[in-house]
Coordinates of C-alpha atoms in Angstrom, one line a residue:
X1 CA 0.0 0.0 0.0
X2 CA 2.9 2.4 0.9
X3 CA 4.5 1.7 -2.5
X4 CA 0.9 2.4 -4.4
X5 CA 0.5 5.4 -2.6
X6 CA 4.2 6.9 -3.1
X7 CA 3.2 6.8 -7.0
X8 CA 0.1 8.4 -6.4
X9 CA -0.3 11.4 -7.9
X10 CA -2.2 13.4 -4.9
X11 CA 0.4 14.3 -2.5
X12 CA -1.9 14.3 0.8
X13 CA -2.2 10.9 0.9
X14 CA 0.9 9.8 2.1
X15 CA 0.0 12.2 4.8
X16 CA -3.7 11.1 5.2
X17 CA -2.3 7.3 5.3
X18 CA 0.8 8.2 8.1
X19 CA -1.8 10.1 9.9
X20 CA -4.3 6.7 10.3
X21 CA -6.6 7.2 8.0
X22 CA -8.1 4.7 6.0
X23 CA -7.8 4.9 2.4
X24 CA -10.6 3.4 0.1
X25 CA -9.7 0.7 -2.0
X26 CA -10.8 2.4 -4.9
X27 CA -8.6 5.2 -4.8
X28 CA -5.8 3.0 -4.1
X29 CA -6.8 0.5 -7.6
X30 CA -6.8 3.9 -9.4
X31 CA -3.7 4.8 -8.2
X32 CA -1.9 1.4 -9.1
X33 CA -3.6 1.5 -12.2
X34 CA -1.7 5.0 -13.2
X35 CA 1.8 3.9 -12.0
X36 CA 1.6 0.2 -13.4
X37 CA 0.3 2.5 -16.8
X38 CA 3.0 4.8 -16.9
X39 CA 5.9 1.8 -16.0
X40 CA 7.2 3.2 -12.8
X41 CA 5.4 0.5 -10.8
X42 CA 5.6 -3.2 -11.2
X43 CA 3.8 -5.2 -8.7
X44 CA 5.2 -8.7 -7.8
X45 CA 2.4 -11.2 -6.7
X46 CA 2.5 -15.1 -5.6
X47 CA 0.8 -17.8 -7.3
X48 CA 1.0 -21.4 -7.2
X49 CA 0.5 -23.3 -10.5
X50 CA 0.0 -26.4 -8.9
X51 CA -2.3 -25.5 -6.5
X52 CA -3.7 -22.2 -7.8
X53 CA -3.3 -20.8 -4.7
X54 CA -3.0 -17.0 -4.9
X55 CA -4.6 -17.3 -9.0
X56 CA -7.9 -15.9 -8.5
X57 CA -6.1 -12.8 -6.6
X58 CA -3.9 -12.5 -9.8
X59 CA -7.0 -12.7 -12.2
X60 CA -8.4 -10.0 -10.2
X61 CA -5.5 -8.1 -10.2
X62 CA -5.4 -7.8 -14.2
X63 CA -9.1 -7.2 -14.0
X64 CA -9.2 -4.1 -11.9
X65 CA -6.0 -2.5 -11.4
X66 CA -4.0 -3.1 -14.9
X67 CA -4.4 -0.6 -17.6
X68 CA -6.9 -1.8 -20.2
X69 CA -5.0 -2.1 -24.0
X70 CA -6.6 1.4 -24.9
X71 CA -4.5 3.1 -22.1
X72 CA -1.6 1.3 -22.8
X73 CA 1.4 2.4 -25.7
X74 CA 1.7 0.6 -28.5
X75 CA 5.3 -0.4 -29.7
X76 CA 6.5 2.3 -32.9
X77 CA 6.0 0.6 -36.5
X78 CA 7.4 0.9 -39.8
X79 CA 7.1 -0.3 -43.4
X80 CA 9.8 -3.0 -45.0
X81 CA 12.1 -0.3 -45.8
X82 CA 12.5 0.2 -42.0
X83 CA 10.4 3.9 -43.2
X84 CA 8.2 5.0 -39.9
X85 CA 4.8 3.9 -41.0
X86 CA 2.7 6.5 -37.9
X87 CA 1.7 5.8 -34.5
X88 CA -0.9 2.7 -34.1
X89 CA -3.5 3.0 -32.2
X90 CA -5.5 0.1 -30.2
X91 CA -8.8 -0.2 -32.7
X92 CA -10.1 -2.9 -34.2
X93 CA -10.9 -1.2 -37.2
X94 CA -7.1 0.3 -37.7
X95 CA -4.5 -1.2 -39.8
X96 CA -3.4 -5.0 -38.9
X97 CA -0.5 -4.7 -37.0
X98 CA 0.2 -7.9 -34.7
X99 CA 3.2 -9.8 -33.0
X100 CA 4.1 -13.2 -31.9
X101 CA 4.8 -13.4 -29.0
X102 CA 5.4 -17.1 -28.2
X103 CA 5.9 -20.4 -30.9
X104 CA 5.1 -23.7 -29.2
X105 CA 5.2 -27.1 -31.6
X106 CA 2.5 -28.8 -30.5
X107 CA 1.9 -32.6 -31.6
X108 CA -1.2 -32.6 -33.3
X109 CA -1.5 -29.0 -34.7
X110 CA 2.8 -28.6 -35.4
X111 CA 4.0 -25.1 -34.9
X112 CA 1.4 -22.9 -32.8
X113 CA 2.2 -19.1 -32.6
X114 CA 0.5 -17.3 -29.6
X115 CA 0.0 -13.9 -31.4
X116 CA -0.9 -10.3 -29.7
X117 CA -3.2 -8.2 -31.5
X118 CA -2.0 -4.2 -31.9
X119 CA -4.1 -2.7 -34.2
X120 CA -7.2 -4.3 -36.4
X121 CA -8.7 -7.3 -36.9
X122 CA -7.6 -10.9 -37.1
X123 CA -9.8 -13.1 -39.0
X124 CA -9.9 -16.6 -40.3
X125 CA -9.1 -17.2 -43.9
X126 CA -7.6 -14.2 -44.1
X127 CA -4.3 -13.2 -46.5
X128 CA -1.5 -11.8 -44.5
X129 CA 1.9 -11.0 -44.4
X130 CA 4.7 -12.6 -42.2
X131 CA 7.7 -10.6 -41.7
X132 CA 10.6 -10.8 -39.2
X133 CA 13.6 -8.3 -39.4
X134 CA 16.2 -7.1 -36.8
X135 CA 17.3 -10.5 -35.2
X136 CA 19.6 -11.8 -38.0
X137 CA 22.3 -11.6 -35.5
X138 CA 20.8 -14.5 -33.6
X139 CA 20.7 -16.6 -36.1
X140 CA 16.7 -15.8 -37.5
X141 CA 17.4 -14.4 -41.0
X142 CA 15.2 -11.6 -41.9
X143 CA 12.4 -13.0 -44.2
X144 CA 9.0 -11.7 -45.6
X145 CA 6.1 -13.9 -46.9
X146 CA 2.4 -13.9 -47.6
X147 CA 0.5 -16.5 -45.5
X148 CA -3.4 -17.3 -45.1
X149 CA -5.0 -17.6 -41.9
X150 CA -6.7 -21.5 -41.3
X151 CA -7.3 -21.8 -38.1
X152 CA -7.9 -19.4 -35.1
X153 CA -7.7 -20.3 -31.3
X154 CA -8.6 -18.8 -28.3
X155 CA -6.1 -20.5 -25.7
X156 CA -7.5 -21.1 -22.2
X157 CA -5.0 -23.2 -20.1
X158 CA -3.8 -26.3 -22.6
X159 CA -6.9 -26.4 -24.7
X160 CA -7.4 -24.2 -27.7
X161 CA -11.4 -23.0 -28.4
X162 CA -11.8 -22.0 -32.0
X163 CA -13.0 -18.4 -32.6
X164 CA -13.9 -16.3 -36.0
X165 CA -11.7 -13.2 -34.8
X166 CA -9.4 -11.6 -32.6
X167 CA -9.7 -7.8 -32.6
X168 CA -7.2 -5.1 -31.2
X169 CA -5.7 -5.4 -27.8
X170 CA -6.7 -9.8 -27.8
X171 CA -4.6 -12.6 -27.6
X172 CA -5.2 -15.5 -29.8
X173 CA -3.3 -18.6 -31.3
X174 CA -2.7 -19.4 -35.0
X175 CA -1.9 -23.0 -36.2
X176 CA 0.0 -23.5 -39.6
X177 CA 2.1 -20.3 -40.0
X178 CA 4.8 -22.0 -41.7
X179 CA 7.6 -18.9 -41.5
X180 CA 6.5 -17.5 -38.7
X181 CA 8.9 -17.1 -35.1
X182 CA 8.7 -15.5 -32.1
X183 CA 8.9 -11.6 -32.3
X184 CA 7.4 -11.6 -36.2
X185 CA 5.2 -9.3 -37.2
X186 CA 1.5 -10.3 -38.6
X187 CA 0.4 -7.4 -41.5
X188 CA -1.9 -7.2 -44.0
X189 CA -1.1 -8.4 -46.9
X190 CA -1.5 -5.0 -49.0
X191 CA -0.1 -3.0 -46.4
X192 CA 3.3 -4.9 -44.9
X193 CA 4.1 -3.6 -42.0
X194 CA 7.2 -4.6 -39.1
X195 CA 6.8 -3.7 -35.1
X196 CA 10.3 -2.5 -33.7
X197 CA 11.7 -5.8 -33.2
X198 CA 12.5 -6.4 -28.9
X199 CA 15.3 -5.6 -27.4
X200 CA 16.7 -8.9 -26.3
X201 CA 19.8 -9.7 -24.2
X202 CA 22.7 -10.7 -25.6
X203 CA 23.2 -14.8 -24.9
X204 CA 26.9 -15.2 -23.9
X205 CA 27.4 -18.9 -23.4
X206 CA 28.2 -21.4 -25.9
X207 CA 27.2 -25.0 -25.3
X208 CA 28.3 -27.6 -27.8
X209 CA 26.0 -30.1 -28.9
X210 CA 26.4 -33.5 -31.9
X211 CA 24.3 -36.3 -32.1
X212 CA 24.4 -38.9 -31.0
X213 CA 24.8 -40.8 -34.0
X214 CA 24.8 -39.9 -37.5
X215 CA 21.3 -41.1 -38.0
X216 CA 19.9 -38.6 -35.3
X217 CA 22.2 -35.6 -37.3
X218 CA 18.9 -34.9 -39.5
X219 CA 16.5 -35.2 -36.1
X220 CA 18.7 -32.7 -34.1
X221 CA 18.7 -30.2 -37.0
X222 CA 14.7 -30.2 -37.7
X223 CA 14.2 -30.0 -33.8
X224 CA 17.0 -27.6 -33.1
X225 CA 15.1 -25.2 -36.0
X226 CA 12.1 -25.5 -34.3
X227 CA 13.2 -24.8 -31.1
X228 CA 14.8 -21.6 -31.8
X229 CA 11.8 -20.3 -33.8
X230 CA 10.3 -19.9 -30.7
X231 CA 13.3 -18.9 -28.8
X232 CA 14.7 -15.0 -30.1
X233 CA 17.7 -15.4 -26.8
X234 CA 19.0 -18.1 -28.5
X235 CA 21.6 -18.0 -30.9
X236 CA 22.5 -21.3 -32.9
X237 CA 26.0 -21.3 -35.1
X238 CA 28.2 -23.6 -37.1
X239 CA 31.6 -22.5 -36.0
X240 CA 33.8 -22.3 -39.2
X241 CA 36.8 -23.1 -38.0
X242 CA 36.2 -26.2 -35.4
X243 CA 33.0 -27.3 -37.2
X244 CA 31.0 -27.8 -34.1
X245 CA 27.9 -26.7 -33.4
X246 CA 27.2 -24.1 -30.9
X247 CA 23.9 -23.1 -29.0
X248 CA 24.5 -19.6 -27.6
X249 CA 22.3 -19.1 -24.1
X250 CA 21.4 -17.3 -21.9
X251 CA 22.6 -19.5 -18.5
X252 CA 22.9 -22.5 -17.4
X253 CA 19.0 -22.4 -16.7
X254 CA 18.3 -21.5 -20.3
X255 CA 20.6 -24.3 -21.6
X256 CA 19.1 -26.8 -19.5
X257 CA 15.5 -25.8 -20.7
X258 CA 16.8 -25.6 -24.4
X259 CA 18.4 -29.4 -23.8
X260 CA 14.9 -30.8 -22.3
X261 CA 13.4 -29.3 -25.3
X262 CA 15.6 -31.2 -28.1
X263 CA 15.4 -34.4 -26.3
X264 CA 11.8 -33.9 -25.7
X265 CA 11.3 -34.0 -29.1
X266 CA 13.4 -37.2 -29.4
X267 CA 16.2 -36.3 -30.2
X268 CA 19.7 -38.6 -29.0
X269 CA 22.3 -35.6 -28.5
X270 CA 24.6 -35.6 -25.9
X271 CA 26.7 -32.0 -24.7
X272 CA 30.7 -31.9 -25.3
X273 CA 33.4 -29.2 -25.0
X274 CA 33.6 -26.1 -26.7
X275 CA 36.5 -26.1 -28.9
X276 CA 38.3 -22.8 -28.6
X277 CA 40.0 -21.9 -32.7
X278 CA 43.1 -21.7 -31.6
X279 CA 45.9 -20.4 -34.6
X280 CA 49.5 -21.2 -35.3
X281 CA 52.5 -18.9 -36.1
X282 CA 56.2 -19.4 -36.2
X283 CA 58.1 -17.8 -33.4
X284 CA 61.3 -18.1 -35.0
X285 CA 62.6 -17.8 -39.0
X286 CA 62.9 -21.2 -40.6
X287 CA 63.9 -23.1 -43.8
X288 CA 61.5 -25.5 -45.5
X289 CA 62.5 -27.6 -48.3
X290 CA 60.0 -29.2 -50.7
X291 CA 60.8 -32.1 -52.6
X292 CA 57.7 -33.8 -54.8
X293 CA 59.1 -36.4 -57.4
X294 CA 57.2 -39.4 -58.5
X295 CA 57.6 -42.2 -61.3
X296 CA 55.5 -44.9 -61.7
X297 CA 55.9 -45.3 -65.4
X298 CA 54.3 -43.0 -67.6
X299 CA 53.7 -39.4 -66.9
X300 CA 55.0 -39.1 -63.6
X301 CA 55.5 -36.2 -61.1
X302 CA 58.2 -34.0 -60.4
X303 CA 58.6 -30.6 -58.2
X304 CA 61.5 -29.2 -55.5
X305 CA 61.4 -25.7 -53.7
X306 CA 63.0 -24.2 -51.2
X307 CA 61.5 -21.6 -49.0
X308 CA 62.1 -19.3 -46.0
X309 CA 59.5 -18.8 -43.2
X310 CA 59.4 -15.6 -40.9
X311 CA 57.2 -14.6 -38.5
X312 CA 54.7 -11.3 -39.0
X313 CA 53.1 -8.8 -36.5
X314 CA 50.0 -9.6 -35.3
X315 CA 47.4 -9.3 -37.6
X316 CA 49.5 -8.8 -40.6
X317 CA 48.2 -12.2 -42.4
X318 CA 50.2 -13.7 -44.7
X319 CA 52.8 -12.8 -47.5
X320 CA 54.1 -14.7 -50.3
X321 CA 57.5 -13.4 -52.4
X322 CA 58.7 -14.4 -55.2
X323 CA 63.2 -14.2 -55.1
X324 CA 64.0 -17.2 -57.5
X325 CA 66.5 -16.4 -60.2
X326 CA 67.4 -17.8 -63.8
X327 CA 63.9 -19.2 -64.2
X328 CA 64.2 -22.3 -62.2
X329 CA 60.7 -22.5 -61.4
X330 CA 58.2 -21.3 -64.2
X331 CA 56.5 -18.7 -63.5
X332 CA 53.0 -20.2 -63.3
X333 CA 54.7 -23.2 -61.0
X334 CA 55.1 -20.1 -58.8
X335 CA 51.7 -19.2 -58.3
X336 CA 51.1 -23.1 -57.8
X337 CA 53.7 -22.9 -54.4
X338 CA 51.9 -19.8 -53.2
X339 CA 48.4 -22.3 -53.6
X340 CA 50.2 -25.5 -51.4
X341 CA 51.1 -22.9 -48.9
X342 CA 48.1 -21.5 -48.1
X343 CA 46.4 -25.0 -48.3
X344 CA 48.7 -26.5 -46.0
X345 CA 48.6 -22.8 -43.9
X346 CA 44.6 -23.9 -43.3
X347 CA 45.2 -27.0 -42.2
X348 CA 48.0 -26.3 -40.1
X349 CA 51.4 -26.8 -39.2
X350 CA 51.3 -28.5 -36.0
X351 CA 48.5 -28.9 -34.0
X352 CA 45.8 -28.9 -36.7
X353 CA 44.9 -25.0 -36.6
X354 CA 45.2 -22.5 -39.2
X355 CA 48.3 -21.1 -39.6
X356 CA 48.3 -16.7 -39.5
X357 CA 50.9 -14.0 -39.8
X358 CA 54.1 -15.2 -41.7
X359 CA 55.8 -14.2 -44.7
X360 CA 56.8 -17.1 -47.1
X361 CA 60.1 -16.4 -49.3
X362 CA 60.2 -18.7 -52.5
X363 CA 64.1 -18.8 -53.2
X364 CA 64.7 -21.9 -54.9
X365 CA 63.7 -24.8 -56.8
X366 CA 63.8 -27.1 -59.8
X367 CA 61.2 -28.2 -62.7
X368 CA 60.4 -30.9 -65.4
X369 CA 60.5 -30.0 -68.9
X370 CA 57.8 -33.2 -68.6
X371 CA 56.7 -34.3 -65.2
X372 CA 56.2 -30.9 -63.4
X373 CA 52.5 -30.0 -63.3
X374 CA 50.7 -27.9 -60.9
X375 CA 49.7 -30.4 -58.6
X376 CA 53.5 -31.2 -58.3
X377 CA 54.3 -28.0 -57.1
X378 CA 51.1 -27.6 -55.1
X379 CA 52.3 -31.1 -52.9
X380 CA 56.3 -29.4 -53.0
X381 CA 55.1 -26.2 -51.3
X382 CA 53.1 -27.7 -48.8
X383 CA 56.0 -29.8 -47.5
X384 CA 58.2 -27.3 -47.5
X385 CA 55.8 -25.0 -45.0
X386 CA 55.7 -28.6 -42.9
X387 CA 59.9 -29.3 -43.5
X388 CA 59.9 -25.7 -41.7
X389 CA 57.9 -26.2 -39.3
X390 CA 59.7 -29.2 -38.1
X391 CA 62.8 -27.5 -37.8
X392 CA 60.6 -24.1 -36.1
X393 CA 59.3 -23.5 -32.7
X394 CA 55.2 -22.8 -33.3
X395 CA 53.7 -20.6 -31.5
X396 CA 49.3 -21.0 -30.4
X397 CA 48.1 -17.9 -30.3
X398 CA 44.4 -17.6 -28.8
X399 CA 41.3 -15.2 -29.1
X400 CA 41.1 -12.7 -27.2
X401 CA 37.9 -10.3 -26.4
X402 CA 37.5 -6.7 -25.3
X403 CA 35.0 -7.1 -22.6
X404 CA 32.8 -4.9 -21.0
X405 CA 31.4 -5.3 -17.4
X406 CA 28.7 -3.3 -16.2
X407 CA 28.1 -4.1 -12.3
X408 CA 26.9 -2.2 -9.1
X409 CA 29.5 -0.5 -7.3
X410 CA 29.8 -2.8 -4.2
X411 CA 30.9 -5.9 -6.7
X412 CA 33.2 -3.8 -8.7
X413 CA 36.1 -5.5 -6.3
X414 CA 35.5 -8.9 -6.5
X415 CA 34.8 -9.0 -10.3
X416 CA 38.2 -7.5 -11.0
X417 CA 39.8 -10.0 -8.6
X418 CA 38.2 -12.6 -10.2
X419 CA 39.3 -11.0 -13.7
X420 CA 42.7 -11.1 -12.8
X421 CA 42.4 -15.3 -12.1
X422 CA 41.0 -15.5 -15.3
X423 CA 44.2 -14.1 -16.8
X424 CA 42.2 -10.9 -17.9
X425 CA 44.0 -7.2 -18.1
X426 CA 41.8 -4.2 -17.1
X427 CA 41.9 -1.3 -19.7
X428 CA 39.8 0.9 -17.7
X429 CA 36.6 1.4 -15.4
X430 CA 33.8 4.7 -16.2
X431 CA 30.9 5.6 -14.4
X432 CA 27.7 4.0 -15.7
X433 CA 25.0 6.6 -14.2
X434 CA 23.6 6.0 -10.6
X435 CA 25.4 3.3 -8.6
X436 CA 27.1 0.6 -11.6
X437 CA 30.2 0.5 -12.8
X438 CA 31.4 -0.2 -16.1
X439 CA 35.1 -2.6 -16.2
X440 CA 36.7 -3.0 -19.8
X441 CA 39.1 -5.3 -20.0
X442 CA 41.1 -7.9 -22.6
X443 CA 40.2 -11.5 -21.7
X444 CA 41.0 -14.6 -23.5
X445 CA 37.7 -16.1 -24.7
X446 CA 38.9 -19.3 -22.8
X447 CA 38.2 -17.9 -20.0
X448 CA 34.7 -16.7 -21.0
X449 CA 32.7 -20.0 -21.5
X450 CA 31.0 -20.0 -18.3
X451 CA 31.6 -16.5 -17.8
X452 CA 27.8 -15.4 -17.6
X453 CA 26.9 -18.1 -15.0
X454 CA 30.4 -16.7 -13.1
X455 CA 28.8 -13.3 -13.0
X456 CA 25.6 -14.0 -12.3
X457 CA 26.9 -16.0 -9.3
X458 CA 29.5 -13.1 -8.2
X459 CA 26.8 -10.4 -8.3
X460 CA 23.6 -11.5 -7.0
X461 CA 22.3 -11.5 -10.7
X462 CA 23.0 -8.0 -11.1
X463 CA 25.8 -7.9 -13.2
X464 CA 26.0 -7.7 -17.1
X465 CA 28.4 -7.6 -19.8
X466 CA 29.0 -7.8 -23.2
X467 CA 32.3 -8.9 -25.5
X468 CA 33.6 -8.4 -28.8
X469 CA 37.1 -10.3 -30.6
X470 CA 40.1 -8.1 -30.1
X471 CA 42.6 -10.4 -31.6
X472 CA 45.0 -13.6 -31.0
X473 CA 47.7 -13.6 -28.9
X474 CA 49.9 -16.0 -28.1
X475 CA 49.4 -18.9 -25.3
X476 CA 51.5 -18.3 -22.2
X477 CA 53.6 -21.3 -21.9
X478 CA 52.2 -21.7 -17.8
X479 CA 48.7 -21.6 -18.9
X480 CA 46.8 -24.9 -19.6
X481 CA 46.1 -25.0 -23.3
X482 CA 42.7 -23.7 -24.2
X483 CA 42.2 -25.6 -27.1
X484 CA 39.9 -27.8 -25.5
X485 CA 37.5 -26.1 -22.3
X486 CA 35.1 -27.9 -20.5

């Protein structure tokens, strides 16, 4: 009552209410209703879904003392070219501008989207338009298509009631939308439009997941599609470079839930460790010497180069030159080193992961009027790069993120001690308004697998943070290797 009454607009009656008096219920639903309206107020009620205790005081909450969809802002809109398309407002004779707001599979009707009603009037059989934008960076490419309308529910509890409509400021579910994910928008057909897509978290832990066969490889990747059509926080990738496949969540919570899901749906996966993609570089200069002759009768195959290896800066790539003399390698064989190299540079030198910042110096070699072909001197320059590599040391480098933490001021201590275990270098800490902090710092994204869990745990669930790659650096030869991370 206190906290209704501190948003209440009328100033004497915090004083009336001090003072003893008794304060009618009705000016106190009015009162909630305003601040619960306007956002400042957020009531917290408990319920029991097993028991329904504390349900029908919930009902009667949303009846009497929650703004009605009239009094209530509608989210901004615009056309497919992302143009402002005006204000909506909540009447069932406006445009048709609705959302889903939840996608459920369900086993007899398949993919169920639980859609809220803006503006107009959903009907059965009725042409629409399906569009969802602004969450390709989750992995939910931005599509458009035209759908009908089949079948129209009202949901009450798990049962679905079939209804003609669902005007402005309803809830209703729609069976069959074959496109359609959470946080799409539902248009008419002639008149597209695209609600400002939500402002979701960003999901910072990676869970690795394979089948558990190869027959279940096509199961996992129908359910997993499913899945996260309904799910906009999570964020499913096929890493490039160590070919697993990742589920980006929110927590350990939301990963569990995701899990139950897939297996739900019967699918055999089982969870393994995130590969970190390591790279390789030489630490040292080093000769490499490529010899490539074959006869088996016939045409056969004959190539020799020599080659010189140094290392580059950081993030200078790689460089091929060209010093050989008198013609001993034609000059298309040439080109056809430069190719072995960078084939062999991609599978690696030592431990299997791409190779990254060297210079390659072509300074000898010897061709076959006949035999020498550019496969030949494809094979010959890859084992020179591995000849020098033998004879090198090589050098992991690892990825590294900037990393910013935003956290109230009385955890800014313990997450920078804990930053510092985690072998992570503080660039700098700001002011983020009120009572938070915000840390940057350079961690290796070893370190940052469980990070959000780690944070969650250190702050009392008030901590945040986001991360972007900075760059490789190289493994420090008293830390364990990151290349595999529980």
């Amino acid at each position: 009552i206190e906290g209704i009454i501190a948003e209440s607009e009328d100033e004497t009656l915090m004083d009336r209410y001090l003072g003893g008096e008794e304060i009618a219920l009705d000016v106190l639903i009015a009162d909630l209703e305003t601040a619960v309206a306007r956002g400042s107020f957020h009531p917290v009620l408990a319920t029991s879904a097993e028991t329904g205790l504390g349900t029908a005081e919930l009902l009667e909450m949303l009846r009497r003392a929650f703004p009605s969809p009239v009094e209530h802002g509608l989210p901004a809109v615009t056309d497919l070219a992302g143009n402002p398309a005006g204000p909506l407002t909540c009447d069932p004779a406006g445009p048709l501008a609705a959302e889903v707001v939840r996608t459920t599979i369900d086993p007899f009707l398949g993919r169920v989207c639980l859609v809220r009603v803006f503006s107009g009037t959903l009907r059965e059989d009725q042409a629409v338009h399906v569009g969802g934008h602004g969450l390709s960076d989750r992995g939910h490419p931005d599509h458009d298509s035209d759908e009908r309308i089949t079948h129209l529910y009202s949901q009450l509890g798990s049962s679905l009631r079939p209804v003609p409509y669902c005007v402005a400021g309803d809830i209703c579910a729609v069976s069959k939308l074959g496109s359609a994910e959470t946080g799409d928008t539902i248009s008419a057909r002639e008149a597209p439009l695209l609600v400002v897509p939500w402002d979701m978290p960003e999901p910072l832990m990676p869970v690795a997941v394979e089948a558990a066969s190869h027959g279940d490889e096509d199961a996992l990747a129908r359910s997993l599609a499913k899945v996260a059509a309904g799910d906009p926080t999570l964020r499913v990738e096929r890493n490039p470079e160590t070919h697993q496949l990742i589920l980006w969540c929110m927590g350990e919570a939301h990963a569990d839930v995701v899990l139950d899901r897939l297996r739900d749906q019967g699918v055999k996966l089982q969870t393994v460790d995130v590969v970190t993609p390591l790279r390789e570089t030489f630490a040292a200069p080093a000769s490499g010497h490529g010899r490539y002759v074959k006869q088996s009768g016939g045409h056969g195959q004959y190539a020799i180069c020599d080659i010189e290896v140094e290392p580059l800066e950081r993030g200078r790539g790689f460089e091929f030159v060209d010093k050989t003399v008198g013609g001993v390698i034609p000059g298309p064989f040439i080109a056809s080193v430069e190719k072995g190299v960078r084939a062999q540079m991609q599978k690696g030198v030592a431990a299997g992961f791409p190779a990254v910042d060297i210079r390659v110096t072509l300074v000898g070699g010897k061709a076959h009027s006949v035999d020498s072909s550019d496969a030949a001197f494809q094979a010959a320059g890859a084992l020179a790069l591995r000849e020098a590599a033998a004879a090198a040391r090589i050098q992991l480098l690892e990825p590294v993120s900037a990393v910013t933490i935003t956290v109230p001021d009385d955890y800014v201590g313990a997450v920078m001690s804990d930053l510092s275990s985690r072998r992570g270098r503080v660039t700098g800490t700001t002011s983020s308004g009120g009572e938070g902090t915000d840390i940057s710092a350079e961690v290796p994204e070893a370190e940052l697998l469980r990070y959000a869990t780690v944070l969650r745990a250190l702050t009392a669930g008030t901590g945040r943070f986001r991360r972007t790659y900075l760059r490789h650096e190289p493994v420090p030869s008293n830390a364990a290797s990151p290349a595999v991370n529980a």
